[in-house]
Short mmCIF file of C-alpha atoms and ligand atoms in Angstrom, two decimals:
data_model
loop_
_atom_site.label_atom_id
_atom_site.label_comp_id
_atom_site.label_asym_id
_atom_site.label_seq_id
_atom_site.Cartn_x
_atom_site.Cartn_y
_atom_site.Cartn_z
CA MET A 1 19.47 13.90 -12.44
CA PRO A 2 18.41 15.58 -9.29
CA SER A 3 20.70 16.26 -6.44
CA PRO A 4 20.37 14.14 -3.34
CA ASN A 5 19.09 17.27 -1.54
CA SER A 6 16.37 18.11 -4.04
CA PRO A 7 12.85 17.69 -2.99
CA PRO A 8 11.47 14.40 -4.04
CA GLU A 9 9.66 14.61 -7.46
CA ALA A 10 5.91 13.77 -7.20
CA PRO A 11 5.17 10.54 -9.02
CA PRO A 12 2.10 10.50 -11.23
CA SER A 13 -0.99 9.68 -9.09
CA ALA A 14 -4.51 8.83 -9.81
CA THR A 15 -5.71 9.94 -6.45
CA ILE A 16 -4.77 13.61 -6.53
CA GLY A 17 -7.83 15.61 -5.91
CA LEU A 18 -9.96 12.52 -5.48
CA ALA A 19 -12.58 13.04 -2.56
CA PRO A 20 -13.58 10.24 -0.31
CA PRO A 21 -16.72 8.34 -1.17
CA ARG A 22 -19.64 9.31 1.19
CA LEU A 23 -20.70 5.61 2.15
CA ASP A 24 -23.71 4.68 4.40
CA LEU A 25 -21.68 2.00 6.13
CA SER A 26 -24.59 0.45 7.83
CA ALA A 27 -25.88 -0.38 4.44
CA LEU A 28 -22.83 -1.96 3.17
CA PRO A 29 -22.46 -5.91 3.11
CA PRO A 30 -20.21 -7.19 6.01
CA ARG A 31 -17.93 -8.52 3.54
CA ILE A 32 -17.21 -5.21 1.78
CA LEU A 33 -16.73 -3.59 5.25
CA ARG A 34 -14.10 -6.43 6.01
CA GLU A 35 -12.41 -5.54 2.73
CA LEU A 36 -12.30 -1.69 3.68
CA ARG A 37 -10.87 -2.69 6.92
CA ALA A 38 -7.97 -4.75 5.14
CA SER A 39 -7.24 -1.92 2.60
CA HIS A 40 -7.13 0.65 5.60
CA VAL A 41 -4.34 -1.63 7.23
CA GLY A 42 -2.63 -2.11 3.84
CA GLU A 43 -2.38 1.75 3.56
CA THR A 44 -1.33 2.06 7.34
CA VAL A 45 1.47 -0.58 6.53
CA ALA A 46 2.33 1.15 3.38
CA VAL A 47 3.12 4.64 5.05
CA SER A 48 5.01 2.92 7.66
CA LEU A 49 6.96 0.88 5.14
CA TYR A 50 8.34 4.06 3.50
CA ASP A 51 8.83 5.62 7.03
CA GLY A 52 11.01 2.50 8.03
CA VAL A 53 13.41 3.37 5.12
CA ALA A 54 14.56 6.78 6.54
CA GLY A 55 16.95 5.36 9.34
CA ALA A 56 17.98 2.31 7.33
CA THR A 57 19.85 3.56 4.29
CA THR A 58 21.70 6.54 3.18
CA ASP A 59 21.18 5.59 -0.58
CA PRO A 60 20.01 9.05 -2.16
CA GLU A 61 18.03 7.46 -4.80
CA VAL A 62 16.25 4.90 -2.29
CA LEU A 63 15.51 7.76 0.04
CA ARG A 64 13.96 10.11 -2.68
CA PHE A 65 11.79 7.04 -3.94
CA ALA A 66 10.74 6.42 -0.37
CA ALA A 67 9.65 10.01 0.17
CA SER A 68 7.70 10.68 -3.06
CA HIS A 69 5.91 7.26 -2.82
CA ARG A 70 5.11 7.88 0.68
CA ARG A 71 3.22 10.87 -0.22
CA VAL A 72 0.97 8.88 -2.47
CA GLU A 73 0.24 6.21 0.24
CA ARG A 74 -0.34 8.97 2.81
CA ARG A 75 -3.21 10.17 0.57
CA HIS A 76 -4.49 6.76 0.14
CA LEU A 77 -4.50 6.23 3.96
CA ARG A 78 -6.36 9.70 4.30
CA LEU A 79 -8.94 8.50 2.00
CA PHE A 80 -9.57 5.10 3.74
CA GLU A 81 -9.47 7.16 7.12
CA ALA A 82 -12.32 9.18 5.91
CA VAL A 83 -14.21 6.07 4.79
CA LEU A 84 -13.82 3.96 8.06
CA PRO A 85 -14.17 5.74 11.35
CA PRO A 86 -11.60 4.35 14.12
CA GLU A 87 -14.42 2.01 15.58
CA ARG A 88 -14.65 0.21 12.39
CA ARG A 89 -10.96 -0.20 11.95
CA SER A 90 -8.53 -3.10 12.60
CA GLY A 91 -7.54 -3.07 16.29
CA PRO A 92 -3.97 -3.76 16.50
CA MET A 93 -2.83 -0.71 14.42
CA ALA A 94 0.51 -0.25 16.52
CA PHE A 95 1.37 -3.97 15.31
CA TRP A 96 0.49 -3.06 11.66
CA ARG A 97 2.83 -0.02 11.86
CA TRP A 98 5.52 -1.88 13.46
CA SER A 99 5.22 -4.63 10.53
CA GLY A 100 5.33 -1.94 8.12
CA ARG A 101 8.35 -0.28 9.41
CA VAL A 102 10.34 -3.68 9.35
CA MET A 103 9.04 -4.40 5.83
CA GLY A 104 10.69 -1.19 4.73
CA ALA A 105 13.68 -0.87 7.00
CA LEU A 106 15.05 -4.51 6.32
CA PRO A 107 15.08 -4.33 2.66
CA ALA A 108 16.67 -0.74 2.64
CA TRP A 109 19.24 -1.69 5.05
CA LEU A 110 20.03 -4.84 2.79
CA GLY A 111 20.47 -2.66 -0.19
CA PRO A 112 18.72 -1.06 -3.14
CA PRO A 113 18.04 -4.35 -5.10
CA TYR A 114 16.32 -5.70 -1.88
CA PHE A 115 14.23 -2.45 -1.41
CA TYR A 116 13.21 -2.42 -5.07
CA ALA A 117 12.40 -6.06 -5.15
CA VAL A 118 10.35 -6.01 -2.10
CA VAL A 119 8.50 -2.70 -3.20
CA ALA A 120 7.85 -4.22 -6.73
CA GLY A 121 6.54 -7.63 -5.36
CA VAL A 122 4.35 -6.27 -2.68
CA GLU A 123 2.77 -3.35 -4.89
CA ALA A 124 2.10 -5.89 -7.60
CA TRP A 125 0.36 -7.87 -5.16
CA VAL A 126 -1.65 -4.79 -3.82
CA ASP A 127 -2.73 -4.15 -7.35
CA GLY A 128 -4.23 -7.56 -7.46
CA HIS A 129 -5.63 -7.06 -4.16
CA TYR A 130 -7.48 -3.96 -5.19
CA ALA A 131 -8.53 -5.69 -8.49
CA ARG A 132 -10.19 -8.40 -6.46
CA GLN A 133 -11.94 -5.85 -4.32
CA ILE A 134 -13.23 -3.88 -7.45
CA ALA A 135 -14.61 -7.23 -8.73
CA LEU A 136 -16.47 -7.88 -5.53
CA ALA A 137 -17.77 -4.36 -5.08
CA ARG A 138 -19.24 -4.61 -8.46
CA ARG A 139 -21.07 -7.39 -7.35
CA LEU A 140 -22.06 -6.56 -3.79
CA ALA A 141 -21.93 -2.79 -3.47
CA PRO A 142 -21.74 -1.10 -6.82
CA ASP A 143 -21.29 2.28 -5.49
CA PRO A 144 -19.41 4.55 -8.31
CA ASP A 145 -17.52 6.47 -5.76
CA LEU A 146 -16.19 3.52 -3.85
CA LEU A 147 -15.30 1.91 -7.16
CA ASN A 148 -13.48 5.11 -8.14
CA LEU A 149 -11.51 5.04 -4.86
CA LEU A 150 -10.50 1.46 -5.15
CA GLU A 151 -9.80 1.92 -9.10
CA ALA A 152 -7.44 4.89 -8.46
CA CYS A 153 -5.60 3.44 -5.56
CA ARG A 154 -5.16 0.22 -7.70
CA LEU A 155 -3.70 2.49 -10.59
CA ASP A 156 -1.36 4.17 -8.18
CA GLU A 157 -0.04 0.64 -6.93
CA SER A 158 0.74 -0.47 -10.04
CA LEU A 159 2.78 2.64 -10.96
CA HIS A 160 4.70 2.11 -7.87
CA ALA A 161 5.25 -1.56 -8.77
CA ARG A 162 6.33 -0.29 -12.16
CA ASP A 163 8.84 2.43 -10.85
CA ALA A 164 10.34 -0.26 -8.65
CA THR A 165 10.91 -2.60 -11.37
CA ARG A 166 12.23 -0.07 -13.59
CA LEU A 167 14.81 0.77 -10.98
CA ASP A 168 16.22 -2.71 -10.78
CA PRO A 169 14.61 -5.02 -13.37
CA ALA A 170 16.93 -8.10 -12.50
CA PRO A 171 17.12 -8.33 -8.90
CA PRO A 172 19.41 -11.46 -7.47
CA TRP A 173 17.45 -14.51 -6.32
CA THR A 174 18.13 -13.58 -2.64
CA ALA A 175 16.14 -10.28 -3.19
CA ARG A 176 13.44 -12.09 -5.09
CA ALA A 177 13.01 -14.44 -2.18
CA LEU A 178 12.90 -11.74 0.23
CA ALA A 179 10.09 -10.11 -2.06
CA GLY A 180 8.18 -13.43 -2.00
CA LEU A 181 8.30 -13.54 1.79
CA ALA A 182 7.11 -9.92 2.05
CA VAL A 183 4.38 -10.85 -0.51
CA PHE A 184 3.24 -13.97 1.64
CA LEU A 185 3.28 -11.92 4.75
CA SER A 186 0.96 -9.05 3.09
CA ARG A 187 -1.56 -11.80 1.91
CA LEU A 188 -1.43 -13.15 5.69
CA GLY A 189 -1.88 -9.65 6.95
CA ALA A 190 -4.77 -8.85 4.67
CA ARG A 191 -6.54 -11.96 5.75
CA ALA A 192 -5.96 -11.18 9.27
CA ALA A 193 -6.98 -7.58 9.09
CA ARG A 194 -10.39 -8.46 7.87
CA TRP A 195 -11.22 -10.09 11.32
CA VAL A 196 -9.03 -8.47 13.89
FE1 FE2 B 1 -1.46 2.64 -1.31
#
């Protein structure tokens, strides 16, 4: 078992070495552009969620989990930043970052079962979010590089959900309720990010 001071182990990731797709944004259907906005916001929130953990807990396992998964989310965010120039992104980025920090800090402060339950719930929802985007892109914009990006991110998110579930497979109902609230807010946020 690694010591609390050892560098976080890199989780397996489908996005290592993945180049951002070169997309002609002017040729993409507006619906796909809105989905890309939502995913750019989602990845911003994910990085901020793991940022929020640092000051909220001293649990070494939670800190290691957050640091290693943050590296993957940072890579996702860079890929979406390369796809979407700033003028195409959602406007209230400071609000999205704040939301992410709260979504990480609160459960981490409450304790590991809350943190892992929220990560497992939200990442499982994000897995489905990417699966829906993949189905939509296949129909409206079947660019192989775009599909690769979405599928690689989906795989990473499903691994994160699995990692969190493995660390606490039976959280108390209060942690499951908090995770349900976090999923509800994520769904709401993704809807809003398509338009603002
Ligand atoms: Fe991600």
